[in-house]
Every structure is written in structure tokens, then in C-alpha cells.
PDB file of C-alpha atoms in Angstrom:
ATOM      1  CA  UNK A  15      -3.184  -7.388  19.560  1.00  0.00           C
ATOM      2  CA  UNK A  16      -5.614  -7.108  16.821  1.00  0.00           C
ATOM      3  CA  UNK A  17      -6.686 -10.034  14.553  1.00  0.00           C
ATOM      4  CA  UNK A  18      -8.539  -9.721  11.112  1.00  0.00           C
ATOM      5  CA  UNK A  19     -10.318 -12.427   9.751  1.00  0.00           C
ATOM      6  CA  UNK A  20     -11.227 -12.044   6.030  1.00  0.00           C
ATOM      7  CA  UNK A  21     -13.859 -13.985   4.289  1.00  0.00           C
ATOM      8  CA  UNK A  22     -15.963 -14.113   0.928  1.00  0.00           C
ATOM      9  CA  UNK A  23     -13.226 -14.669  -1.679  1.00  0.00           C
ATOM     10  CA  UNK A  24     -13.405 -17.205  -4.680  1.00  0.00           C
ATOM     11  CA  UNK A  25     -13.855 -17.950  -8.320  1.00  0.00           C
ATOM     12  CA  UNK A  26     -16.888 -15.973 -10.010  1.00  0.00           C
ATOM     13  CA  UNK A  27     -17.729 -15.523 -13.905  1.00  0.00           C
ATOM     14  CA  UNK A  28     -17.292 -11.953 -15.431  1.00  0.00           C
ATOM     15  CA  UNK A  29     -20.434  -9.757 -14.368  1.00  0.00           C
ATOM     16  CA  UNK A  30     -20.846 -11.536 -11.213  1.00  0.00           C
ATOM     17  CA  UNK A  31     -20.623 -10.637  -7.653  1.00  0.00           C
ATOM     18  CA  UNK A  32     -19.010 -11.215  -4.372  1.00  0.00           C
ATOM     19  CA  UNK A  33     -19.305  -9.802  -0.740  1.00  0.00           C
ATOM     20  CA  UNK A  34     -16.003  -9.856   1.112  1.00  0.00           C
ATOM     21  CA  UNK A  35     -15.929  -9.502   4.647  1.00  0.00           C
ATOM     22  CA  UNK A  36     -13.120  -8.383   7.537  1.00  0.00           C
ATOM     23  CA  UNK A  37     -14.009  -8.817  11.196  1.00  0.00           C
ATOM     24  CA  UNK A  38     -11.469  -7.323  13.548  1.00  0.00           C
ATOM     25  CA  UNK A  39     -11.156  -8.746  17.171  1.00  0.00           C
ATOM     26  CA  UNK A  40      -9.430  -8.052  20.284  1.00  0.00           C
ATOM     27  CA  UNK A  41      -9.772  -5.388  22.967  1.00  0.00           C
ATOM     28  CA  UNK A  42      -8.726  -2.036  24.191  1.00  0.00           C
ATOM     29  CA  UNK A  43      -9.037   0.100  20.857  1.00  0.00           C
ATOM     30  CA  UNK A  44     -11.002   1.878  18.276  1.00  0.00           C
ATOM     31  CA  UNK A  45     -11.342   1.484  14.737  1.00  0.00           C
ATOM     32  CA  UNK A  46     -10.752   4.588  12.719  1.00  0.00           C
ATOM     33  CA  UNK A  47     -10.455   3.240   9.090  1.00  0.00           C
ATOM     34  CA  UNK A  48     -11.218   0.107   7.307  1.00  0.00           C
ATOM     35  CA  UNK A  49     -10.293  -0.598   3.946  1.00  0.00           C
ATOM     36  CA  UNK A  50      -9.718  -3.158   1.332  1.00  0.00           C
ATOM     37  CA  UNK A  51      -6.563  -3.118  -1.065  1.00  0.00           C
ATOM     38  CA  UNK A  52      -5.462  -5.625  -4.009  1.00  0.00           C
ATOM     39  CA  UNK A  53      -2.420  -6.916  -5.299  1.00  0.00           C
ATOM     40  CA  UNK A  54      -2.663  -8.672  -8.822  1.00  0.00           C
ATOM     41  CA  UNK A  55       0.182 -10.990 -10.061  1.00  0.00           C
ATOM     42  CA  UNK A  56       3.142  -8.706 -11.155  1.00  0.00           C
ATOM     43  CA  UNK A  57       1.687  -5.283  -9.870  1.00  0.00           C
ATOM     44  CA  UNK A  58       1.791  -3.336  -6.863  1.00  0.00           C
ATOM     45  CA  UNK A  59      -0.362  -3.264  -4.211  1.00  0.00           C
ATOM     46  CA  UNK A  60      -3.369  -0.635  -4.651  1.00  0.00           C
ATOM     47  CA  UNK A  61      -6.004   0.941  -2.375  1.00  0.00           C
ATOM     48  CA  UNK A  62      -9.569  -0.366  -3.626  1.00  0.00           C
ATOM     49  CA  UNK A  63     -11.658   1.409  -1.028  1.00  0.00           C
ATOM     50  CA  UNK A  64     -11.642   3.161   2.428  1.00  0.00           C
ATOM     51  CA  UNK A  65     -14.299   3.919   4.627  1.00  0.00           C
ATOM     52  CA  UNK A  66     -13.673   5.909   7.980  1.00  0.00           C
ATOM     53  CA  UNK A  67     -15.516   9.540   8.251  1.00  0.00           C
ATOM     54  CA  UNK A  68     -15.915   9.416   4.625  1.00  0.00           C
ATOM     55  CA  UNK A  69     -15.463   6.868   1.688  1.00  0.00           C
ATOM     56  CA  UNK A  70     -13.291   6.412  -0.881  1.00  0.00           C
ATOM     57  CA  UNK A  71     -13.071   4.126  -4.313  1.00  0.00           C
ATOM     58  CA  UNK A  72     -10.503   4.110  -6.676  1.00  0.00           C
ATOM     59  CA  UNK A  73     -11.537   5.102 -10.119  1.00  0.00           C
ATOM     60  CA  UNK A  74     -11.836   1.483 -11.835  1.00  0.00           C
ATOM     61  CA  UNK A  75     -14.257   0.255  -9.095  1.00  0.00           C
ATOM     62  CA  UNK A  76     -16.678   3.239  -8.904  1.00  0.00           C
ATOM     63  CA  UNK A  77     -19.969   2.622  -9.294  1.00  0.00           C
ATOM     64  CA  UNK A  78     -19.306  -1.355  -9.080  1.00  0.00           C
ATOM     65  CA  UNK A  79     -18.124  -1.690  -5.539  1.00  0.00           C
ATOM     66  CA  UNK A  80     -19.572  -0.669  -2.496  1.00  0.00           C
ATOM     67  CA  UNK A  81     -17.949  -0.669   0.879  1.00  0.00           C
ATOM     68  CA  UNK A  82     -19.414  -0.322   4.429  1.00  0.00           C
ATOM     69  CA  UNK A  83     -18.880  -1.457   7.799  1.00  0.00           C
ATOM     70  CA  UNK A  84     -20.825  -2.726  10.879  1.00  0.00           C
ATOM     71  CA  UNK A  85     -19.352  -0.761  13.890  1.00  0.00           C
ATOM     72  CA  UNK A  86     -21.083  -2.847  16.397  1.00  0.00           C
ATOM     73  CA  UNK A  87     -19.340  -6.071  14.946  1.00  0.00           C
ATOM     74  CA  UNK A  88     -15.893  -4.475  13.814  1.00  0.00           C
ATOM     75  CA  UNK A  89     -16.538  -5.659  10.588  1.00  0.00           C
ATOM     76  CA  UNK A  90     -16.180  -4.206   7.207  1.00  0.00           C
ATOM     77  CA  UNK A  91     -17.604  -5.154   4.046  1.00  0.00           C
ATOM     78  CA  UNK A  92     -16.888  -5.092   0.321  1.00  0.00           C
ATOM     79  CA  UNK A  93     -19.650  -5.373  -2.035  1.00  0.00           C
ATOM     80  CA  UNK A  94     -18.249  -5.980  -5.804  1.00  0.00           C
ATOM     81  CA  UNK A  95     -20.791  -6.215  -8.455  1.00  0.00           C
ATOM     82  CA  UNK A  96     -20.145  -6.617 -12.221  1.00  0.00           C
ATOM     83  CA  UNK A  97     -16.746  -8.018 -11.631  1.00  0.00           C
ATOM     84  CA  UNK A  98     -14.216  -8.088 -14.654  1.00  0.00           C
ATOM     85  CA  UNK A  99     -11.008 -10.120 -15.208  1.00  0.00           C
ATOM     86  CA  UNK A 100      -8.958  -7.325 -14.207  1.00  0.00           C
ATOM     87  CA  UNK A 101     -10.356  -7.402 -10.536  1.00  0.00           C
ATOM     88  CA  UNK A 102      -8.651 -10.561 -10.063  1.00  0.00           C
ATOM     89  CA  UNK A 103      -6.332 -10.126  -7.424  1.00  0.00           C
ATOM     90  CA  UNK A 104      -5.557 -10.864  -3.774  1.00  0.00           C
ATOM     91  CA  UNK A 105      -7.528  -8.592  -1.584  1.00  0.00           C
ATOM     92  CA  UNK A 106      -6.470  -7.568   1.698  1.00  0.00           C
ATOM     93  CA  UNK A 107      -8.263  -5.920   4.640  1.00  0.00           C
ATOM     94  CA  UNK A 108      -6.347  -2.985   6.141  1.00  0.00           C
ATOM     95  CA  UNK A 109      -7.591  -1.738   9.555  1.00  0.00           C
ATOM     96  CA  UNK A 110      -6.218   1.467  11.400  1.00  0.00           C
ATOM     97  CA  UNK A 111      -6.881   1.444  14.878  1.00  0.00           C
ATOM     98  CA  UNK A 112      -6.177   3.921  17.949  1.00  0.00           C
ATOM     99  CA  UNK A 113      -4.865   2.351  21.196  1.00  0.00           C
ATOM    100  CA  UNK A 114      -3.655   4.283  24.061  1.00  0.00           C
ATOM    101  CA  UNK A 115      -3.542   7.453  21.988  1.00  0.00           C
ATOM    102  CA  UNK A 116      -1.543   5.835  19.365  1.00  0.00           C
ATOM    103  CA  UNK A 117      -2.414   4.494  15.831  1.00  0.00           C
ATOM    104  CA  UNK A 118      -1.632   1.168  14.660  1.00  0.00           C
ATOM    105  CA  UNK A 119      -2.465  -0.426  11.219  1.00  0.00           C
ATOM    106  CA  UNK A 120      -3.088  -4.330  10.567  1.00  0.00           C
ATOM    107  CA  UNK A 121      -3.513  -6.484   7.523  1.00  0.00           C
ATOM    108  CA  UNK A 122      -5.601  -9.208   6.867  1.00  0.00           C
ATOM    109  CA  UNK A 123      -3.938 -12.437   5.114  1.00  0.00           C
ATOM    110  CA  UNK A 124      -5.690 -11.939   2.085  1.00  0.00           C
ATOM    111  CA  UNK A 125      -8.231 -13.534   0.109  1.00  0.00           C
ATOM    112  CA  UNK A 126      -8.107 -14.357  -3.373  1.00  0.00           C
ATOM    113  CA  UNK A 127     -10.655 -13.455  -5.924  1.00  0.00           C
ATOM    114  CA  UNK A 128     -10.453 -14.729  -9.205  1.00  0.00           C
ATOM    115  CA  UNK A 129     -12.870 -13.512 -12.000  1.00  0.00           C
ATOM    116  CA  UNK A 130     -12.777 -15.838 -15.294  1.00  0.00           C
ATOM    117  CA  UNK A 131     -14.925 -17.802 -17.526  1.00  0.00           C
TER     118      UNK A 131
END
């Protein structure tokens, strides 16, 4: 079993910054991709950023958000700058692992990011 622990969400004013963290724990696996999704009220969950052998960002966050990872700690980070009201959502960590030759995907419980003045 793999456990994901997210942290870093909260309330911030427009233009502010937050840094999300997602730490994966467990044994007997290697991590392929780590990513962040978000779901705003009344909207579908969308991929925000992904890091594996390369990185991906959805258009709306390019130039403002940065995803990186610390492989030694099995931890991914999402640095969010110049936050806008439309970034308000629950952010979910997503991790794809490989164990015994099989790929599995795990989700964090989500952390709320609220951008408001």
C-alpha cells in the first residue's frame, strides 16, 4: 500500500503564493509520475501539472506554477505564484507507481486552496 500525505493548502489573497507538498510512503515500489489535479466547485477534475521524465502544465498555470520533486524523499511540490481567484479548488496529488512489474495509481485526499481578498 502507498500512502500520500498532502500539505500546504490554505487561504491566500490574489497575487499571493502557496507551496503544496505531496509525500509518498510505503515500500517495494518505484515512482513514475507525480502530478497535481484540481477540482473547483461545479467543475470536473483537471490535470494541473505533472512531472515524470518531463513536465506538463495546463495552459492556465504556465509561467505561474512550478512542479518539482525530491526523489530521495518521494515528494512532489507545486509552487504556485501569482494566484488568481480562478485557482480556487481542491488540489489532489496523484502518483503513478510501479511495483512487481505493474503500474498503479494513487490519489491524495486533497487540500483546499482558496484565493480571495
